[in-house]
Amino acid sequence: MTIERLIKKATDVNPDIDVSEIIKAYNFAKKAHGDQSRKSGEPYIEHCLHTAFNLAQIRADQSTIVAGILHDVPEDTSCTIEEIEQTFGSEVAKLVAGITKLGKIKYRGIERYRENLRKMFLAVVDDVRIIYIKFCDRLHNLKTLDALPENKQHRIAKETLEIYAPIAGLMGIWRLKWQMEDICFKYLYPNEYKKIEYKYEIEKKAERNQFFNKVKNRLEEELKEAKIDYEITARFKHLYSIWQKMQRKDRKFDEIYDVFALRVVVNNIEDCYKILGVIHSIWKPISRRFKDYIAVPKPNGYRSLHTTIIGPDGKATEFQIKTHEMHDESLYGLASHWSYKSGNKDYDKPGWIKEILEIQKENQNTEKFVQEIKTNIFQDRIFVFSPKEDVIELPEKSTPVDFAYAIHTDIGNKASGALINEKISPLSQELKNGDIVEIIIEKNRKGPNAEWLDFVKTKHAKERIKQYSQTNPLYKIKKMFKK
Ligand code: MN
């Protein structure tokens, strides 16, 4: 990697970047690291440039790229954060300090895992860009794992699969998630990796390309008449996710039919639905496999139309239809909107980031924090609707009480019943994705029922109910008598 290559990439992606700052950071890091080298024997500066290059690829802003070059300086050299601040300003210094803090993990084993996870999440809340740097740093470390002894290779790969990749997924940065997962897969399960790679890259390649062309040609005929501008490509599943699917469903490679999907990218949302119509008029769709993530995006913001049809030769074939903008988002996650570019961090944080903030306030104890994060954030989320069609995002198995508190504390406190899809239902009923929920309110009701604590799922609802109970001694007495 050279500084020229980095500059070219960074300015291709963002022409407004101040090249002189990047060169300054390069010279600074080069001098600070001196004759240090990596385990592979390469000069240390290689790692700094690669990290920054990975960042430029996911369209990071200037401060993030500069901080990427400098990320190991305070940890590995005699140069301090203060000197970085004097030379590059407080924004860059803050990012580098964030990375340095992430690197200092004192525990081993399960404690290490917990501390690591906690720090990662706190960094997300503090400034998402810190996590982007950490991911890009880790990606280059993974690509140079060969230079390390086997036990270290395994430790790093395992940690990446357990912590980094899921967080990258939560943040919608698929590009990084896939790359990290496939490398880890290769080191942790070398035989399985080789087998799948062989099937995928060699044995099945010609067959797959032939099938792709068949579908593409057929679709092109129809689309020419509809006069829609589009691009169609094959999107191949990465090896780790094929393997996961084989494990989960106990299937052989040949039985995994969706090892690839066809991706159609168009200019606007209207065209997405038009293309969907055309596809369904040519091939018969499998109805339960149709997903409209444009009308109802996934919790991490992912948007696209997914449909699986019975294609040529009776083969089930998946299509993903999206706009260019949606496609960029799915590759770069939040980074596709570096809307906090000029120090303006006022971008819309996804709900789960806000929830981390609440959990953090409550738990100084690391074990509990991680437990809360895992149950509250890592589990699957559902979307339900208010009668006015507001979308409320909740953890799986949430109840109408969770829903009520997600809308407003008063609605929660005064809830007396619920209508789920216009049917009277108990407040403890599990909600499902897409349910329409209406809360029946009892105006004179004093407050929540302490028994709701037995079934509510969200942190938020629990806190509100407890809060009320604490200020009302009657609740405590009632509870005592119940036991
Ligand atoms: Mn590093």
XYZ file of C-alpha atoms and ligand atoms in Angstrom:
484
model
C 0.000 0.000 0.000
C 1.234 3.458 -0.817
C 0.155 6.907 0.300
C -0.609 7.708 -3.350
C -3.052 4.821 -3.569
C -4.764 5.920 -0.381
C -5.085 9.504 -1.609
C -6.478 8.383 -4.912
C -9.135 6.243 -3.228
C -10.059 8.927 -0.708
C -10.434 11.671 -3.321
C -12.325 9.392 -5.725
C -14.912 8.823 -3.039
C -14.908 12.342 -1.672
C -13.369 15.103 -3.823
C -13.606 17.644 -0.974
C -11.004 15.880 1.120
C -8.015 18.001 2.137
C -5.134 15.934 0.790
C -2.526 17.889 2.750
C -4.021 16.669 6.058
C -3.703 13.065 4.901
C -0.094 13.557 3.881
C 0.601 15.279 7.194
C -0.876 12.326 9.096
C 1.164 9.903 7.002
C 4.420 11.684 7.756
C 3.503 12.013 11.430
C 2.694 8.308 11.832
C 5.725 7.243 9.814
C 8.035 9.258 12.025
C 6.323 8.121 15.246
C 6.414 4.405 14.391
C 10.004 4.772 13.191
C 11.525 1.409 12.372
C 8.791 -0.648 14.030
C 7.613 -3.534 11.927
C 4.658 -5.902 11.840
C 4.922 -9.609 12.651
C 4.865 -10.188 8.899
C 8.073 -8.165 8.611
C 6.411 -5.262 6.821
C 7.089 -1.716 8.041
C 4.438 -0.703 10.574
C 3.183 2.185 8.420
C 1.742 -0.413 6.002
C -0.870 -1.297 8.608
C -1.753 2.385 9.140
C -2.236 2.905 5.401
C -4.311 -0.249 4.981
C -6.590 0.730 7.838
C -7.096 4.171 6.303
C -7.636 2.633 2.866
C -10.367 0.348 4.213
C -11.970 3.437 5.727
C -11.832 5.331 2.440
C -13.532 2.356 0.796
C -16.493 2.610 3.107
C -16.574 6.350 2.430
C -15.378 7.596 5.771
C -14.956 11.347 6.194
C -11.625 13.133 6.363
C -11.174 13.160 10.161
C -11.882 9.441 10.299
C -9.312 8.661 7.610
C -6.702 10.830 9.345
C -7.493 9.146 12.675
C -7.244 5.782 10.892
C -3.666 6.552 9.880
C -2.818 7.629 13.438
C -4.817 4.960 15.304
C -1.861 3.033 16.802
C 0.374 6.008 17.548
C -0.481 6.613 21.256
C -0.543 2.880 22.025
C 2.674 1.858 20.326
C 4.912 4.938 20.296
C 6.129 7.607 22.700
C 3.958 10.181 20.978
C 0.896 11.287 22.989
C -2.745 12.195 22.359
C -1.879 15.793 23.314
C 0.637 16.023 20.486
C -1.944 14.624 18.089
C -4.431 17.205 19.283
C -1.948 20.046 18.774
C -1.169 18.886 15.248
C -4.563 17.652 14.001
C -7.156 19.290 16.226
C -9.576 17.973 18.810
C -11.900 16.005 16.526
C -9.140 13.728 15.232
C -7.618 13.483 18.724
C -10.945 12.378 20.167
C -11.293 9.598 17.599
C -7.745 8.362 18.201
C -8.305 8.467 21.973
C -11.495 6.429 21.489
C -9.601 3.739 19.582
C -6.821 3.654 22.133
C -9.345 3.122 24.913
C -10.924 0.234 23.009
C -7.582 -1.506 22.707
C -6.877 -1.623 26.419
C -8.527 -4.789 27.638
C -7.074 -6.193 30.791
C -9.083 -9.379 31.329
C -8.932 -12.847 29.815
C -11.557 -15.467 29.023
C -15.204 -14.660 29.554
C -14.390 -11.423 31.353
C -12.435 -10.311 28.344
C -15.410 -11.010 26.134
C -17.695 -8.987 28.360
C -15.389 -6.057 28.701
C -14.761 -6.028 24.988
C -18.433 -6.023 24.127
C -19.166 -3.307 26.633
C -16.419 -1.081 25.283
C -17.497 -1.602 21.706
C -21.040 -0.564 22.485
C -19.993 2.434 24.476
C -17.839 3.523 21.557
C -20.827 3.182 19.217
C -22.760 5.511 21.456
C -19.876 7.933 21.879
C -19.044 8.343 18.182
C -19.863 5.675 15.574
C -16.742 6.596 13.674
C -14.567 5.007 16.378
C -16.146 1.649 15.586
C -15.574 2.109 11.875
C -11.884 2.641 12.530
C -11.783 -0.403 14.799
C -13.468 -2.545 12.140
C -11.059 -1.411 9.438
C -8.086 -1.960 11.743
C -9.370 -5.455 12.536
C -9.975 -6.247 8.887
C -6.333 -5.600 8.049
C -5.203 -7.605 11.082
C -7.330 -10.485 9.825
C -5.832 -10.267 6.380
C -2.358 -10.602 7.883
C -3.175 -13.386 10.362
C -0.815 -15.773 8.591
C 2.103 -14.140 10.324
C 0.779 -15.064 13.782
C 0.985 -18.354 15.733
C -2.073 -20.577 15.492
C -3.437 -19.957 18.983
C -3.438 -16.226 18.356
C -5.060 -16.683 14.957
C -7.868 -18.571 16.625
C -8.340 -16.109 19.422
C -8.586 -13.146 17.051
C -10.860 -14.971 14.603
C -13.166 -16.125 17.380
C -13.371 -12.699 18.925
C -14.201 -11.223 15.535
C -16.985 -13.711 14.879
C -18.472 -13.256 18.333
C -18.225 -9.516 18.703
C -17.178 -7.549 15.646
C -19.209 -9.260 12.928
C -22.558 -9.115 14.775
C -22.050 -5.444 15.563
C -21.168 -4.728 11.934
C -24.419 -6.493 11.030
C -26.408 -4.441 13.525
C -24.958 -1.339 11.966
C -25.803 -2.547 8.482
C -22.208 -2.548 7.195
C -22.541 -5.799 5.289
C -19.438 -5.251 3.269
C -17.268 -5.400 6.379
C -19.304 -8.114 8.050
C -18.924 -10.519 5.119
C -15.259 -9.887 4.654
C -14.525 -10.430 8.333
C -16.666 -13.562 8.559
C -15.146 -15.314 5.584
C -11.602 -14.764 6.837
C -12.505 -16.015 10.334
C -14.254 -19.023 8.847
C -11.101 -19.916 6.954
C -8.972 -19.887 10.117
C -11.419 -21.531 12.488
C -12.754 -24.271 10.194
C -10.116 -24.712 7.484
C -11.436 -28.035 6.149
C -15.038 -26.949 5.881
C -13.921 -23.721 4.307
C -11.901 -25.500 1.640
C -14.732 -27.870 0.821
C -17.287 -25.120 0.344
C -14.858 -22.930 -1.504
C -14.123 -25.744 -3.940
C -17.793 -26.501 -4.577
C -18.591 -22.874 -4.913
C -15.710 -21.544 -6.937
C -14.938 -24.513 -9.141
C -17.543 -27.237 -9.291
C -20.674 -25.114 -9.519
C -19.451 -21.964 -11.137
C -20.219 -22.729 -14.792
C -23.636 -24.090 -13.942
C -24.444 -21.015 -11.902
C -23.328 -18.573 -14.581
C -25.386 -20.359 -17.181
C -28.476 -20.192 -15.009
C -27.886 -16.530 -14.258
C -27.681 -15.678 -17.943
C -30.859 -17.569 -18.675
C -32.808 -15.577 -16.074
C -31.200 -12.319 -17.053
C -31.977 -12.691 -20.754
C -35.576 -13.534 -20.090
C -36.018 -10.545 -17.795
C -34.271 -8.213 -20.219
C -36.762 -9.038 -22.964
C -39.647 -7.875 -20.814
C -37.896 -4.871 -19.338
C -36.967 -3.485 -22.715
C -40.646 -3.019 -23.402
C -41.339 -1.496 -20.003
C -38.555 1.065 -20.649
C -37.089 0.967 -17.152
C -33.472 1.846 -16.479
C -31.872 -0.929 -14.431
C -28.753 -2.891 -13.597
C -28.851 -6.591 -12.900
C -26.077 -8.505 -11.166
C -25.703 -11.793 -9.372
C -25.188 -11.383 -5.666
C -23.363 -14.386 -4.299
C -23.712 -15.444 -0.740
C -20.474 -15.430 1.135
C -19.048 -18.765 2.162
C -19.600 -18.394 5.885
C -23.304 -17.750 5.487
C -23.691 -20.784 3.230
C -21.979 -22.880 5.852
C -24.137 -21.431 8.626
C -27.221 -22.280 6.646
C -25.988 -25.832 6.086
C -25.447 -26.178 9.830
C -28.702 -24.607 10.854
C -30.863 -26.590 8.507
C -28.662 -29.651 8.459
C -28.376 -29.602 4.685
C -25.764 -30.430 2.102
C -24.341 -27.766 -0.152
C -26.445 -28.907 -3.110
C -29.581 -28.483 -1.070
C -28.982 -24.821 -0.378
C -30.758 -23.313 -3.333
C -30.240 -19.666 -2.554
C -26.449 -19.566 -2.727
C -26.979 -16.607 -4.966
C -29.610 -13.996 -5.574
C -30.197 -11.678 -8.488
C -29.930 -8.058 -7.633
C -31.782 -5.460 -9.680
C -30.841 -1.849 -8.993
C -33.026 0.973 -10.339
C -33.288 4.756 -10.099
C -36.327 5.211 -7.886
C -38.786 3.452 -5.616
C -41.566 3.472 -8.179
C -39.386 1.450 -10.528
C -38.689 -1.086 -7.758
C -42.351 -2.011 -7.643
C -42.653 -1.932 -11.440
C -39.781 -4.407 -11.741
C -41.380 -6.578 -9.077
C -44.561 -6.637 -11.149
C -42.653 -7.653 -14.268
C -40.801 -10.444 -12.426
C -44.026 -11.820 -10.980
C -45.677 -11.745 -14.387
C -42.914 -13.903 -15.863
C -42.410 -16.388 -12.998
C -44.642 -17.610 -10.232
C -43.677 -16.142 -6.853
C -43.500 -18.165 -3.639
C -45.802 -15.961 -1.626
C -44.433 -16.496 1.865
C -40.987 -15.499 0.633
C -42.001 -12.020 -0.463
C -40.706 -9.266 1.840
C -41.306 -5.561 1.435
C -38.418 -4.005 3.335
C -39.040 -0.714 1.562
C -42.406 -0.140 3.238
C -41.129 -1.705 6.473
C -37.320 -1.470 6.688
C -35.306 -3.840 8.875
C -34.234 -2.523 12.296
C -30.753 -1.684 11.021
C -32.317 0.414 8.262
C -31.980 -2.144 5.455
C -34.395 -1.467 2.596
C -35.163 -3.591 -0.460
C -37.855 -5.781 -2.015
C -37.154 -9.499 -1.730
C -39.032 -12.085 -3.702
C -38.382 -15.715 -4.535
C -39.860 -17.103 -7.709
C -39.960 -20.489 -9.396
C -37.444 -19.770 -12.150
C -36.195 -21.696 -15.179
C -35.903 -25.475 -14.690
C -38.216 -25.158 -11.667
C -35.415 -23.648 -9.564
C -36.327 -21.313 -6.722
C -34.558 -18.017 -7.400
C -34.332 -14.985 -5.169
C -34.508 -11.405 -6.429
C -33.554 -8.304 -4.475
C -34.846 -5.077 -5.931
C -33.601 -1.715 -4.692
C -32.556 1.794 -5.661
C -28.921 2.893 -5.992
C -29.231 4.743 -2.716
C -30.543 1.667 -0.888
C -27.788 -0.407 -2.405
C -25.109 1.961 -1.123
C -26.702 1.929 2.310
C -26.608 -1.839 2.464
C -22.901 -1.875 1.699
C -21.753 0.967 3.883
C -24.387 1.136 6.611
C -24.548 4.380 8.494
C -21.418 5.437 6.692
C -23.433 6.020 3.554
C -24.882 9.064 5.270
C -21.823 10.621 6.833
C -24.210 13.413 7.627
C -22.211 14.307 10.711
C -19.316 15.138 8.412
C -18.671 18.678 9.531
C -18.866 17.952 13.224
C -22.624 17.760 12.925
C -23.436 14.530 14.711
C -27.124 15.145 14.406
C -27.872 12.090 12.300
C -30.739 9.868 13.214
C -29.427 7.203 15.554
C -31.155 3.845 15.132
C -33.391 2.854 18.054
C -30.968 0.248 19.345
C -28.230 2.826 19.851
C -30.573 4.884 21.992
C -31.422 1.773 23.958
C -27.745 1.131 24.700
C -27.610 4.561 26.274
C -30.388 3.638 28.685
C -28.855 0.302 29.568
C -25.511 1.955 30.150
C -26.997 4.440 32.598
C -28.395 1.588 34.669
C -25.513 -0.849 34.738
C -22.045 -0.108 35.955
C -21.567 -3.844 36.417
C -20.085 -5.288 33.220
C -21.662 -8.700 33.445
C -25.116 -7.258 33.788
C -24.517 -4.726 31.048
C -23.527 -7.420 28.586
C -26.489 -9.564 29.572
C -28.841 -6.651 29.012
C -27.241 -5.823 25.689
C -27.566 -9.393 24.536
C -31.205 -9.723 25.459
C -32.198 -6.231 24.435
C -30.104 -5.533 21.381
C -28.820 -8.752 19.859
C -32.120 -10.541 19.769
C -34.346 -10.109 16.786
C -36.558 -7.107 16.566
C -40.116 -6.815 15.284
C -42.123 -3.961 13.848
C -45.683 -3.266 14.888
C -48.027 -0.477 13.921
C -50.262 1.965 15.716
C -53.728 2.493 14.198
C -52.324 5.709 12.730
C -49.630 3.559 11.091
C -46.730 4.809 13.146
C -44.080 2.104 13.119
C -42.821 0.972 16.500
C -39.703 -1.168 16.705
C -39.578 -3.690 19.573
C -37.604 -6.769 20.647
C -39.129 -10.108 19.678
C -41.836 -11.411 22.037
C -42.737 -7.926 23.198
C -46.253 -7.351 24.494
C -48.861 -4.591 24.183
C -47.471 -3.132 27.433
C -44.045 -2.743 25.811
C -45.765 -1.153 22.862
C -47.739 1.239 25.095
C -44.615 2.437 26.921
C -42.749 2.797 23.649
C -45.386 5.325 22.589
C -45.726 7.279 25.818
C -45.316 6.723 29.555
C -48.879 7.889 30.174
C -50.291 5.397 27.710
C -48.365 2.650 29.460
C -49.436 3.749 32.918
C -53.093 3.946 31.962
C -53.296 0.872 29.728
C -56.149 -1.461 30.582
C -56.432 -3.630 27.509
C -55.364 -4.006 23.893
C -56.716 -4.539 20.427
C -54.376 -6.572 18.280
C -55.452 -6.493 14.657
C -58.828 -5.248 15.898
C -59.284 -8.205 18.235
C -59.478 -7.766 22.004
C -56.359 -9.357 23.454
C -54.659 -9.607 26.851
C -51.903 -7.128 27.658
C -49.496 -10.041 27.996
C -50.019 -11.375 24.471
C -46.864 -11.807 22.391
C -46.807 -9.400 19.447
C -45.833 -10.473 15.969
C -44.187 -8.580 13.165
C -46.740 -6.429 11.351
C -49.424 -6.486 14.056
C -51.599 -3.395 14.372
C -51.899 -2.562 18.048
C -54.281 -0.219 19.770
C -54.110 0.375 23.517
C -57.340 0.767 25.458
C -56.910 3.431 28.094
C -58.651 3.773 31.408
C -58.529 7.486 32.119
C -58.887 7.217 35.894
C -56.345 4.517 36.273
C -53.662 5.461 38.808
C -50.731 3.531 37.392
C -49.325 0.309 36.023
C -49.796 -3.170 37.398
C -46.654 -4.529 39.076
C -47.460 -7.966 37.659
C -46.686 -6.656 34.181
C -43.057 -6.977 35.198
C -43.456 -10.726 34.732
C -43.954 -10.459 30.995
C -42.684 -7.139 29.626
C -39.618 -7.421 27.416
C -38.177 -3.941 26.971
C -35.868 -2.279 29.382
C -37.843 0.895 28.936
C -41.194 -0.554 30.050
C -39.589 -2.338 33.014
C -38.012 0.868 34.240
C -41.235 2.834 33.976
C -43.244 0.209 35.834
C -40.624 -0.116 38.564
C -40.353 3.623 38.850
C -44.038 3.894 39.474
C -44.041 1.020 41.939
C -41.266 2.600 43.967
C -43.165 5.824 44.443
C -46.278 3.880 45.407
C -45.941 1.925 48.659
C -49.289 0.302 47.931
C -47.681 -1.754 45.194
C -45.055 -3.115 47.497
C -47.648 -4.127 50.033
C -49.811 -5.759 47.395
C -46.832 -7.720 46.118
C -45.926 -8.882 49.619
C -49.399 -10.250 50.161
C -49.341 -12.069 46.873
C -46.410 -14.143 48.028
Mn -3.997 -1.327 14.509
